[in-house]
PDB file of C-alpha atoms in Angstrom:
ATOM      1  CA  VAL A   1      34.135 -43.343 -43.351  1.00 80.00           C
ATOM      2  CA  VAL A   2      34.122 -39.623 -44.135  1.00 76.00           C
ATOM      3  CA  MET A   3      36.596 -38.600 -46.816  1.00 74.00           C
ATOM      4  CA  VAL A   4      37.077 -36.150 -49.700  1.00 64.00           C
ATOM      5  CA  GLY A   5      33.671 -34.819 -50.856  1.00 70.00           C
ATOM      6  CA  GLY A   6      31.964 -36.490 -47.915  1.00 73.00           C
ATOM      7  CA  VAL A   7      33.894 -34.134 -45.636  1.00 76.00           C
ATOM      8  CA  GLY A   8      32.615 -31.096 -47.510  1.00 68.00           C
ATOM      9  CA  LEU A   9      29.032 -32.334 -47.435  1.00 75.00           C
ATOM     10  CA  SER A  10      28.994 -32.964 -43.692  1.00 78.00           C
ATOM     11  CA  VAL A  11      31.477 -30.653 -41.996  1.00 81.00           C
ATOM     12  CA  HIS A  12      29.387 -27.506 -42.520  1.00 78.00           C
ATOM     13  CA  GLY A  13      26.485 -28.988 -40.545  1.00 80.00           C
ATOM     14  CA  LYS A  14      25.645 -27.632 -37.126  1.00 86.00           C
ATOM     15  CA  TYR A  15      26.050 -31.034 -35.467  1.00 89.00           C
ATOM     16  CA  ARG A  16      28.621 -33.655 -36.443  1.00 91.00           C
ATOM     17  CA  VAL A  17      28.485 -36.972 -34.617  1.00 91.00           C
ATOM     18  CA  ALA A  18      31.437 -39.375 -34.412  1.00 93.00           C
ATOM     19  CA  THR A  19      31.432 -42.942 -33.110  1.00 93.00           C
ATOM     20  CA  GLU A  20      34.214 -45.367 -32.220  1.00 94.00           C
ATOM     21  CA  ASN A  21      34.062 -46.541 -35.845  1.00 93.00           C
ATOM     22  CA  THR A  22      34.447 -43.136 -37.493  1.00 91.00           C
ATOM     23  CA  LEU A  23      37.345 -42.558 -39.886  1.00 91.00           C
ATOM     24  CA  PHE A  24      37.914 -39.079 -41.311  1.00 89.00           C
ATOM     25  CA  ALA A  25      40.513 -37.843 -43.810  1.00 90.00           C
ATOM     26  CA  MET A  26      41.196 -35.347 -46.581  1.00 90.00           C
ATOM     27  CA  PRO A  27      43.645 -37.208 -48.876  1.00 89.00           C
ATOM     28  CA  GLU A  28      43.127 -34.991 -51.934  1.00 93.00           C
ATOM     29  CA  CYS A  29      46.799 -33.998 -52.252  1.00 95.00           C
ATOM     30  CA  LYS A  30      47.622 -37.681 -52.741  1.00 94.00           C
ATOM     31  CA  ILE A  31      45.594 -37.739 -55.961  1.00 94.00           C
ATOM     32  CA  GLY A  32      46.759 -34.378 -57.255  1.00 95.00           C
ATOM     33  CA  LEU A  33      43.800 -32.314 -56.079  1.00 93.00           C
ATOM     34  CA  ILE A  34      42.864 -29.993 -53.190  1.00 92.00           C
ATOM     35  CA  PRO A  35      40.481 -30.211 -50.215  1.00 91.00           C
ATOM     36  CA  ASP A  36      37.470 -28.361 -51.615  1.00 84.00           C
ATOM     37  CA  VAL A  37      33.691 -28.115 -51.022  1.00 87.00           C
ATOM     38  CA  GLY A  38      34.398 -25.207 -48.710  1.00 89.00           C
ATOM     39  CA  GLY A  39      37.646 -26.582 -47.322  1.00 90.00           C
ATOM     40  CA  THR A  40      39.431 -23.285 -47.853  1.00 92.00           C
ATOM     41  CA  TRP A  41      36.741 -21.695 -45.691  1.00 90.00           C
ATOM     42  CA  TRP A  42      36.447 -24.008 -42.688  1.00 87.00           C
ATOM     43  CA  ILE A  43      39.984 -25.376 -42.371  1.00 90.00           C
ATOM     44  CA  PRO A  44      41.624 -21.976 -41.616  1.00 88.00           C
ATOM     45  CA  ARG A  45      38.809 -21.313 -39.117  1.00 85.00           C
ATOM     46  CA  LEU A  46      39.132 -24.596 -37.257  1.00 81.00           C
ATOM     47  CA  LYS A  47      38.926 -24.118 -33.514  1.00 66.00           C
ATOM     48  CA  LEU A  48      40.199 -26.665 -31.042  1.00 58.00           C
ATOM     49  CA  TYR A  49      37.867 -28.199 -28.498  1.00 46.00           C
ATOM     50  CA  ASN A  50      39.805 -26.791 -25.556  1.00 46.00           C
ATOM     51  CA  HIS A  51      39.810 -23.319 -27.114  1.00 44.00           C
ATOM     52  CA  TRP A  52      36.107 -22.973 -27.905  1.00 43.00           C
ATOM     53  CA  GLN A  53      35.414 -20.583 -25.057  1.00 43.00           C
ATOM     54  CA  ASN A  54      38.148 -18.084 -25.863  1.00 44.00           C
ATOM     55  CA  LYS A  55      37.679 -18.541 -29.656  1.00 46.00           C
ATOM     56  CA  SER A  56      41.396 -19.125 -30.209  1.00 49.00           C
ATOM     57  CA  VAL A  57      41.950 -20.136 -33.824  1.00 45.00           C
ATOM     58  CA  VAL A  58      43.856 -23.380 -34.306  1.00 57.00           C
ATOM     59  CA  GLY A  59      47.585 -23.157 -34.960  1.00 73.00           C
ATOM     60  CA  GLY A  60      48.926 -25.771 -37.351  1.00 89.00           C
ATOM     61  CA  VAL A  61      46.289 -28.491 -37.103  1.00 91.00           C
ATOM     62  CA  GLY A  62      44.211 -27.350 -40.070  1.00 91.00           C
ATOM     63  CA  ASN A  63      47.187 -27.079 -42.414  1.00 94.00           C
ATOM     64  CA  TYR A  64      48.508 -30.406 -41.165  1.00 95.00           C
ATOM     65  CA  LEU A  65      45.253 -32.212 -41.909  1.00 94.00           C
ATOM     66  CA  ALA A  66      44.844 -30.649 -45.353  1.00 94.00           C
ATOM     67  CA  LEU A  67      48.405 -31.264 -46.508  1.00 97.00           C
ATOM     68  CA  THR A  68      49.032 -34.745 -45.107  1.00 96.00           C
ATOM     69  CA  GLY A  69      45.579 -36.314 -45.416  1.00 93.00           C
ATOM     70  CA  ALA A  70      46.010 -37.644 -41.880  1.00 93.00           C
ATOM     71  CA  ARG A  71      43.384 -40.184 -40.862  1.00 94.00           C
ATOM     72  CA  LEU A  72      41.494 -39.186 -37.735  1.00 93.00           C
ATOM     73  CA  LYS A  73      39.383 -41.160 -35.320  1.00 94.00           C
ATOM     74  CA  ALA A  74      36.790 -39.915 -32.881  1.00 93.00           C
ATOM     75  CA  ASP A  75      39.147 -38.577 -30.197  1.00 93.00           C
ATOM     76  CA  ASP A  76      41.044 -36.493 -32.761  1.00 93.00           C
ATOM     77  CA  LEU A  77      37.806 -35.239 -34.314  1.00 93.00           C
ATOM     78  CA  ILE A  78      36.436 -34.062 -30.975  1.00 92.00           C
ATOM     79  CA  TYR A  79      39.807 -32.548 -30.042  1.00 90.00           C
ATOM     80  CA  ALA A  80      39.948 -30.615 -33.314  1.00 88.00           C
ATOM     81  CA  GLY A  81      36.330 -29.478 -33.107  1.00 88.00           C
ATOM     82  CA  ILE A  82      35.494 -31.266 -36.364  1.00 90.00           C
ATOM     83  CA  ALA A  83      33.030 -33.527 -34.544  1.00 91.00           C
ATOM     84  CA  THR A  84      30.671 -31.963 -32.027  1.00 90.00           C
ATOM     85  CA  HIS A  85      29.522 -35.138 -30.255  1.00 92.00           C
ATOM     86  CA  TYR A  86      30.878 -38.616 -29.519  1.00 94.00           C
ATOM     87  CA  ILE A  87      28.203 -41.275 -29.350  1.00 94.00           C
ATOM     88  CA  LYS A  88      28.760 -45.037 -29.180  1.00 94.00           C
ATOM     89  CA  SER A  89      27.548 -46.864 -32.287  1.00 95.00           C
ATOM     90  CA  ASN A  90      25.302 -49.164 -30.252  1.00 94.00           C
ATOM     91  CA  GLN A  91      23.312 -46.097 -29.188  1.00 92.00           C
ATOM     92  CA  LEU A  92      22.682 -44.655 -32.634  1.00 94.00           C
ATOM     93  CA  GLU A  93      19.283 -46.248 -33.173  1.00 95.00           C
ATOM     94  CA  GLU A  94      18.085 -45.112 -29.755  1.00 94.00           C
ATOM     95  CA  MET A  95      19.431 -41.639 -30.495  1.00 93.00           C
ATOM     96  CA  LYS A  96      17.537 -41.547 -33.812  1.00 93.00           C
ATOM     97  CA  ARG A  97      14.288 -42.469 -32.053  1.00 93.00           C
ATOM     98  CA  ALA A  98      14.931 -39.803 -29.434  1.00 92.00           C
ATOM     99  CA  LEU A  99      15.478 -37.182 -32.153  1.00 90.00           C
ATOM    100  CA  ILE A 100      12.222 -38.180 -33.857  1.00 89.00           C
ATOM    101  CA  ASP A 101      10.309 -38.010 -30.561  1.00 87.00           C
ATOM    102  CA  ALA A 102      11.846 -34.647 -29.712  1.00 86.00           C
ATOM    103  CA  SER A 103      10.622 -33.187 -32.991  1.00 83.00           C
ATOM    104  CA  LYS A 104       7.005 -34.238 -32.505  1.00 79.00           C
ATOM    105  CA  GLY A 105       4.109 -32.196 -31.192  1.00 66.00           C
ATOM    106  CA  ASP A 106       4.503 -30.619 -27.785  1.00 66.00           C
ATOM    107  CA  ASN A 107       8.061 -31.895 -27.464  1.00 60.00           C
ATOM    108  CA  THR A 108       9.282 -29.425 -30.072  1.00 60.00           C
ATOM    109  CA  PRO A 109      10.648 -26.216 -28.512  1.00 60.00           C
ATOM    110  CA  LYS A 110       8.780 -23.109 -29.595  1.00 57.00           C
ATOM    111  CA  PHE A 111      12.097 -21.370 -29.933  1.00 54.00           C
ATOM    112  CA  GLY A 112      15.328 -23.282 -29.975  1.00 61.00           C
ATOM    113  CA  ASP A 113      16.780 -26.550 -31.122  1.00 79.00           C
ATOM    114  CA  CYS A 114      15.203 -29.913 -30.325  1.00 81.00           C
ATOM    115  CA  ALA A 115      18.357 -31.783 -31.401  1.00 88.00           C
ATOM    116  CA  ALA A 116      20.791 -30.107 -29.026  1.00 87.00           C
ATOM    117  CA  SER A 117      19.511 -31.626 -25.780  1.00 87.00           C
ATOM    118  CA  VAL A 118      19.132 -35.078 -27.334  1.00 90.00           C
ATOM    119  CA  LEU A 119      22.678 -35.173 -28.704  1.00 91.00           C
ATOM    120  CA  THR A 120      24.060 -33.849 -25.432  1.00 90.00           C
ATOM    121  CA  SER A 121      22.260 -36.579 -23.491  1.00 91.00           C
ATOM    122  CA  PHE A 122      23.885 -39.270 -25.649  1.00 92.00           C
ATOM    123  CA  HIS A 123      27.341 -37.680 -25.798  1.00 92.00           C
ATOM    124  CA  ASP A 124      29.983 -39.832 -24.091  1.00 90.00           C
ATOM    125  CA  ASP A 125      32.268 -37.632 -21.984  1.00 89.00           C
ATOM    126  CA  SER A 126      34.613 -40.514 -21.204  1.00 89.00           C
ATOM    127  CA  ILE A 127      36.519 -40.091 -24.466  1.00 90.00           C
ATOM    128  CA  ASP A 128      40.130 -39.204 -23.668  1.00 90.00           C
ATOM    129  CA  LEU A 129      41.102 -36.185 -25.759  1.00 89.00           C
ATOM    130  CA  ASP A 130      44.545 -35.899 -24.189  1.00 89.00           C
ATOM    131  CA  ALA A 131      45.388 -39.331 -25.595  1.00 90.00           C
ATOM    132  CA  SER A 132      44.465 -38.357 -29.159  1.00 92.00           C
ATOM    133  CA  PHE A 133      47.166 -38.250 -31.827  1.00 94.00           C
ATOM    134  CA  LEU A 134      46.633 -34.534 -32.426  1.00 93.00           C
ATOM    135  CA  SER A 135      46.928 -33.728 -28.748  1.00 91.00           C
ATOM    136  CA  GLN A 136      50.034 -35.891 -28.262  1.00 92.00           C
ATOM    137  CA  ASN A 137      51.774 -34.280 -31.260  1.00 94.00           C
ATOM    138  CA  ARG A 138      50.336 -30.777 -30.997  1.00 92.00           C
ATOM    139  CA  THR A 139      53.652 -29.053 -30.262  1.00 91.00           C
ATOM    140  CA  ASP A 140      55.345 -30.551 -33.334  1.00 94.00           C
ATOM    141  CA  ILE A 141      52.282 -29.914 -35.517  1.00 94.00           C
ATOM    142  CA  ASP A 142      52.206 -26.248 -34.574  1.00 92.00           C
ATOM    143  CA  TYR A 143      55.971 -25.908 -34.970  1.00 93.00           C
ATOM    144  CA  ALA A 144      55.975 -27.270 -38.506  1.00 95.00           C
ATOM    145  CA  PHE A 145      52.572 -26.260 -39.849  1.00 94.00           C
ATOM    146  CA  GLY A 146      51.472 -23.298 -37.755  1.00 89.00           C
ATOM    147  CA  GLY A 147      53.855 -20.453 -38.466  1.00 81.00           C
ATOM    148  CA  ASN A 148      55.489 -21.368 -41.754  1.00 88.00           C
ATOM    149  CA  ASP A 149      54.467 -19.560 -44.914  1.00 89.00           C
ATOM    150  CA  SER A 150      55.681 -22.044 -47.540  1.00 95.00           C
ATOM    151  CA  MET A 151      55.959 -25.771 -48.134  1.00 96.00           C
ATOM    152  CA  GLU A 152      59.749 -25.468 -48.190  1.00 97.00           C
ATOM    153  CA  GLU A 153      59.656 -23.949 -44.687  1.00 96.00           C
ATOM    154  CA  ILE A 154      57.317 -26.698 -43.473  1.00 97.00           C
ATOM    155  CA  VAL A 155      59.660 -29.386 -44.814  1.00 97.00           C
ATOM    156  CA  ALA A 156      62.683 -27.656 -43.278  1.00 97.00           C
ATOM    157  CA  SER A 157      60.958 -27.524 -39.890  1.00 97.00           C
ATOM    158  CA  LEU A 158      60.169 -31.233 -40.050  1.00 97.00           C
ATOM    159  CA  GLU A 159      63.739 -32.045 -41.050  1.00 97.00           C
ATOM    160  CA  SER A 160      65.051 -29.956 -38.158  1.00 96.00           C
ATOM    161  CA  MET A 161      63.285 -32.300 -35.715  1.00 96.00           C
ATOM    162  CA  GLY A 162      65.986 -34.840 -36.488  1.00 95.00           C
ATOM    163  CA  SER A 163      66.058 -38.500 -37.412  1.00 94.00           C
ATOM    164  CA  ASP A 164      64.906 -39.503 -33.926  1.00 95.00           C
ATOM    165  CA  SER A 165      61.569 -37.699 -34.308  1.00 96.00           C
ATOM    166  CA  GLU A 166      58.932 -40.255 -35.227  1.00 96.00           C
ATOM    167  CA  PHE A 167      56.456 -37.503 -36.062  1.00 97.00           C
ATOM    168  CA  GLY A 168      58.937 -35.557 -38.180  1.00 96.00           C
ATOM    169  CA  GLN A 169      60.145 -38.554 -40.157  1.00 97.00           C
ATOM    170  CA  SER A 170      56.720 -40.093 -40.748  1.00 97.00           C
ATOM    171  CA  THR A 171      55.263 -36.751 -41.835  1.00 97.00           C
ATOM    172  CA  LEU A 172      58.125 -36.122 -44.264  1.00 97.00           C
ATOM    173  CA  LYS A 173      57.523 -39.572 -45.754  1.00 97.00           C
ATOM    174  CA  THR A 174      53.825 -38.762 -46.149  1.00 97.00           C
ATOM    175  CA  LEU A 175      54.449 -35.393 -47.813  1.00 97.00           C
ATOM    176  CA  LYS A 176      56.809 -37.004 -50.326  1.00 96.00           C
ATOM    177  CA  GLN A 177      53.881 -39.103 -51.560  1.00 95.00           C
ATOM    178  CA  MET A 178      51.785 -36.034 -52.334  1.00 96.00           C
ATOM    179  CA  SER A 179      51.628 -33.991 -55.526  1.00 97.00           C
ATOM    180  CA  PRO A 180      54.057 -31.076 -55.041  1.00 97.00           C
ATOM    181  CA  THR A 181      51.690 -28.872 -57.024  1.00 97.00           C
ATOM    182  CA  SER A 182      48.716 -29.868 -54.882  1.00 97.00           C
ATOM    183  CA  LEU A 183      50.663 -29.152 -51.707  1.00 97.00           C
ATOM    184  CA  LYS A 184      51.635 -25.648 -52.784  1.00 97.00           C
ATOM    185  CA  VAL A 185      48.226 -24.783 -54.270  1.00 97.00           C
ATOM    186  CA  THR A 186      46.445 -26.146 -51.175  1.00 96.00           C
ATOM    187  CA  LEU A 187      48.598 -24.103 -48.804  1.00 96.00           C
ATOM    188  CA  GLU A 188      48.053 -20.962 -50.871  1.00 96.00           C
ATOM    189  CA  GLY A 189      44.326 -21.655 -51.011  1.00 95.00           C
ATOM    190  CA  LEU A 190      44.161 -21.971 -47.240  1.00 94.00           C
ATOM    191  CA  LYS A 191      45.999 -18.669 -46.817  1.00 93.00           C
ATOM    192  CA  ARG A 192      43.655 -16.898 -49.210  1.00 94.00           C
ATOM    193  CA  GLY A 193      40.646 -18.670 -47.763  1.00 91.00           C
ATOM    194  CA  SER A 194      41.451 -17.312 -44.315  1.00 89.00           C
ATOM    195  CA  LYS A 195      40.928 -13.789 -45.684  1.00 90.00           C
ATOM    196  CA  VAL A 196      37.694 -14.177 -47.660  1.00 89.00           C
ATOM    197  CA  LYS A 197      34.551 -12.634 -46.197  1.00 88.00           C
ATOM    198  CA  HIS A 198      32.173 -15.571 -46.595  1.00 88.00           C
ATOM    199  CA  ILE A 199      31.979 -19.126 -47.880  1.00 89.00           C
ATOM    200  CA  GLY A 200      30.661 -17.989 -51.268  1.00 89.00           C
ATOM    201  CA  GLU A 201      34.005 -16.368 -52.021  1.00 91.00           C
ATOM    202  CA  ALA A 202      35.824 -19.518 -50.913  1.00 92.00           C
ATOM    203  CA  LEU A 203      33.702 -21.689 -53.203  1.00 91.00           C
ATOM    204  CA  GLN A 204      34.279 -19.311 -56.105  1.00 92.00           C
ATOM    205  CA  MET A 205      38.012 -19.533 -55.539  1.00 93.00           C
ATOM    206  CA  GLU A 206      37.910 -23.320 -55.229  1.00 94.00           C
ATOM    207  CA  TYR A 207      36.017 -23.547 -58.519  1.00 94.00           C
ATOM    208  CA  ARG A 208      38.843 -21.658 -60.208  1.00 95.00           C
ATOM    209  CA  MET A 209      41.350 -24.007 -58.610  1.00 95.00           C
ATOM    210  CA  GLN A 210      39.437 -27.105 -59.648  1.00 95.00           C
ATOM    211  CA  GLN A 211      39.082 -25.894 -63.221  1.00 94.00           C
ATOM    212  CA  ALA A 212      42.857 -25.556 -63.365  1.00 95.00           C
ATOM    213  CA  PHE A 213      43.277 -29.090 -62.032  1.00 94.00           C
ATOM    214  CA  MET A 214      41.098 -30.311 -64.908  1.00 94.00           C
ATOM    215  CA  ARG A 215      43.621 -29.057 -67.468  1.00 92.00           C
ATOM    216  CA  GLU A 216      45.197 -31.696 -69.670  1.00 91.00           C
ATOM    217  CA  GLY A 217      48.374 -33.049 -68.131  1.00 89.00           C
ATOM    218  CA  SER A 218      47.547 -31.957 -64.583  1.00 92.00           C
ATOM    219  CA  ASP A 219      48.569 -34.089 -61.620  1.00 95.00           C
ATOM    220  CA  PHE A 220      44.934 -34.971 -60.947  1.00 95.00           C
ATOM    221  CA  TYR A 221      44.819 -37.372 -63.907  1.00 94.00           C
ATOM    222  CA  GLU A 222      48.048 -39.035 -62.825  1.00 95.00           C
ATOM    223  CA  GLY A 223      46.906 -39.257 -59.208  1.00 95.00           C
ATOM    224  CA  VAL A 224      43.651 -40.946 -60.162  1.00 94.00           C
ATOM    225  CA  ARG A 225      45.517 -43.336 -62.461  1.00 95.00           C
ATOM    226  CA  ALA A 226      47.952 -44.389 -59.747  1.00 94.00           C
ATOM    227  CA  ALA A 227      45.363 -44.678 -56.972  1.00 91.00           C
ATOM    228  CA  LEU A 228      42.194 -45.869 -58.689  1.00 91.00           C
ATOM    229  CA  VAL A 229      42.864 -47.115 -62.231  1.00 95.00           C
ATOM    230  CA  ASP A 230      46.191 -48.981 -62.386  1.00 94.00           C
ATOM    231  CA  LYS A 231      46.455 -48.947 -58.580  1.00 94.00           C
ATOM    232  CA  ASP A 232      50.235 -49.081 -58.709  1.00 94.00           C
ATOM    233  CA  GLY A 233      50.591 -46.392 -56.049  1.00 91.00           C
ATOM    234  CA  ASN A 234      53.402 -44.804 -58.017  1.00 92.00           C
ATOM    235  CA  PRO A 235      52.267 -41.480 -59.498  1.00 95.00           C
ATOM    236  CA  LYS A 236      54.674 -39.533 -61.695  1.00 95.00           C
ATOM    237  CA  TRP A 237      54.072 -35.963 -60.582  1.00 96.00           C
ATOM    238  CA  SER A 238      54.912 -33.042 -62.863  1.00 95.00           C
ATOM    239  CA  PRO A 239      56.648 -31.000 -61.573  1.00 96.00           C
ATOM    240  CA  ALA A 240      58.199 -33.749 -59.461  1.00 95.00           C
ATOM    241  CA  LYS A 241      59.746 -31.563 -56.747  1.00 96.00           C
ATOM    242  CA  LEU A 242      58.479 -28.743 -54.556  1.00 96.00           C
ATOM    243  CA  GLU A 243      61.212 -26.392 -55.696  1.00 95.00           C
ATOM    244  CA  GLU A 244      60.081 -26.862 -59.293  1.00 96.00           C
ATOM    245  CA  VAL A 245      56.577 -25.591 -58.536  1.00 97.00           C
ATOM    246  CA  THR A 246      57.054 -21.879 -59.144  1.00 96.00           C
ATOM    247  CA  GLU A 247      54.961 -18.982 -57.881  1.00 96.00           C
ATOM    248  CA  ALA A 248      53.704 -18.507 -61.437  1.00 97.00           C
ATOM    249  CA  ILE A 249      52.437 -22.090 -61.541  1.00 96.00           C
ATOM    250  CA  VAL A 250      50.645 -21.668 -58.227  1.00 97.00           C
ATOM    251  CA  GLU A 251      49.130 -18.345 -59.287  1.00 96.00           C
ATOM    252  CA  SER A 252      47.734 -19.948 -62.450  1.00 96.00           C
ATOM    253  CA  TYR A 253      45.349 -21.985 -60.274  1.00 95.00           C
ATOM    254  CA  PHE A 254      43.693 -18.799 -59.019  1.00 95.00           C
ATOM    255  CA  GLU A 255      43.165 -17.012 -62.316  1.00 93.00           C
ATOM    256  CA  GLU A 256      39.755 -15.530 -63.064  1.00 88.00           C
ATOM    257  CA  LEU A 257      37.620 -17.562 -65.467  1.00 86.00           C
ATOM    258  CA  GLY A 258      35.713 -14.846 -67.316  1.00 85.00           C
ATOM    259  CA  ASP A 259      32.431 -16.210 -68.676  1.00 83.00           C
ATOM    260  CA  ARG A 260      33.058 -19.538 -66.916  1.00 85.00           C
ATOM    261  CA  GLU A 261      33.195 -17.926 -63.497  1.00 82.00           C
ATOM    262  CA  LEU A 262      31.123 -19.472 -60.716  1.00 81.00           C
ATOM    263  CA  CYS A 263      29.098 -16.561 -59.351  1.00 76.00           C
ATOM    264  CA  LEU A 264      28.094 -17.002 -55.711  1.00 71.00           C
ATOM    265  CA  THR A 265      29.161 -13.616 -54.417  1.00 60.00           C
ATOM    266  CA  GLY A 266      27.243 -11.202 -56.622  1.00 63.00           C
ATOM    267  CA  LYS A 267      30.526 -10.379 -58.336  1.00 62.00           C
ATOM    268  CA  LYS A 268      31.283 -12.364 -61.448  1.00 60.00           C
ATOM    269  CA  SER A 269      34.927 -11.385 -61.389  1.00 57.00           C
ATOM    270  CA  SER A 270      36.942 -10.631 -58.288  1.00 61.00           C
ATOM    271  CA  LYS A 271      40.452 -11.026 -56.981  1.00 65.00           C
ATOM    272  CA  LEU A 272      40.587 -13.949 -54.585  1.00 64.00           C
TER     273      LEU A 272
END
């Protein structure tokens, strides 16, 4: 299971192995938070498996995953480029031994990467990416999450799919469970994150966002209460509706912190 902070700790690695048991999700908006630990850096730069060669940036998949907290299995992770290899769980111990052997003595390449050939040799090409949820729903995902600039536009696009659209209706139901503030701040963070020059700027921005979520009365406290403390699954978000989350509220999550600024860019204060 790879969720929340576990995503941020692992997704920046060069190699990311999934098995048939892997479960991946970013459900932060459901507890009144945002996908962080570099999420605003890598999510806008997500590249689909079938687009690696031409470097085509993903359309709506990244926004969809961040805003809905969709749970992904191995086929989706390979399709989205989040996982680099698919290896059956019953081969993991053998793979570990092979990695150890490859790193010893004369087996270690003078120049290069001893892990690459090992992981490739264990990778299972039989996984059906066309059958993955993301692949099957890619057109609708891009339509709703790829070209729209606001949460209101995303919701309107989903509603326009009609009551017969299983994807549209289920996604609307999911979004209604999320903190409206988290949704709008997350989407804005992804837009700004797509423009920063390096991950240090993204982390600095996310620190500002997280500090704002720590303010008394923020949705984060209510989300944790509903999900982890009382476990009633019924958070009372404030504001309760998307239209009540103003631009001024969203902007407040990106304000500079002065002496409390996280400095990873060489600039203690910068517009992000």
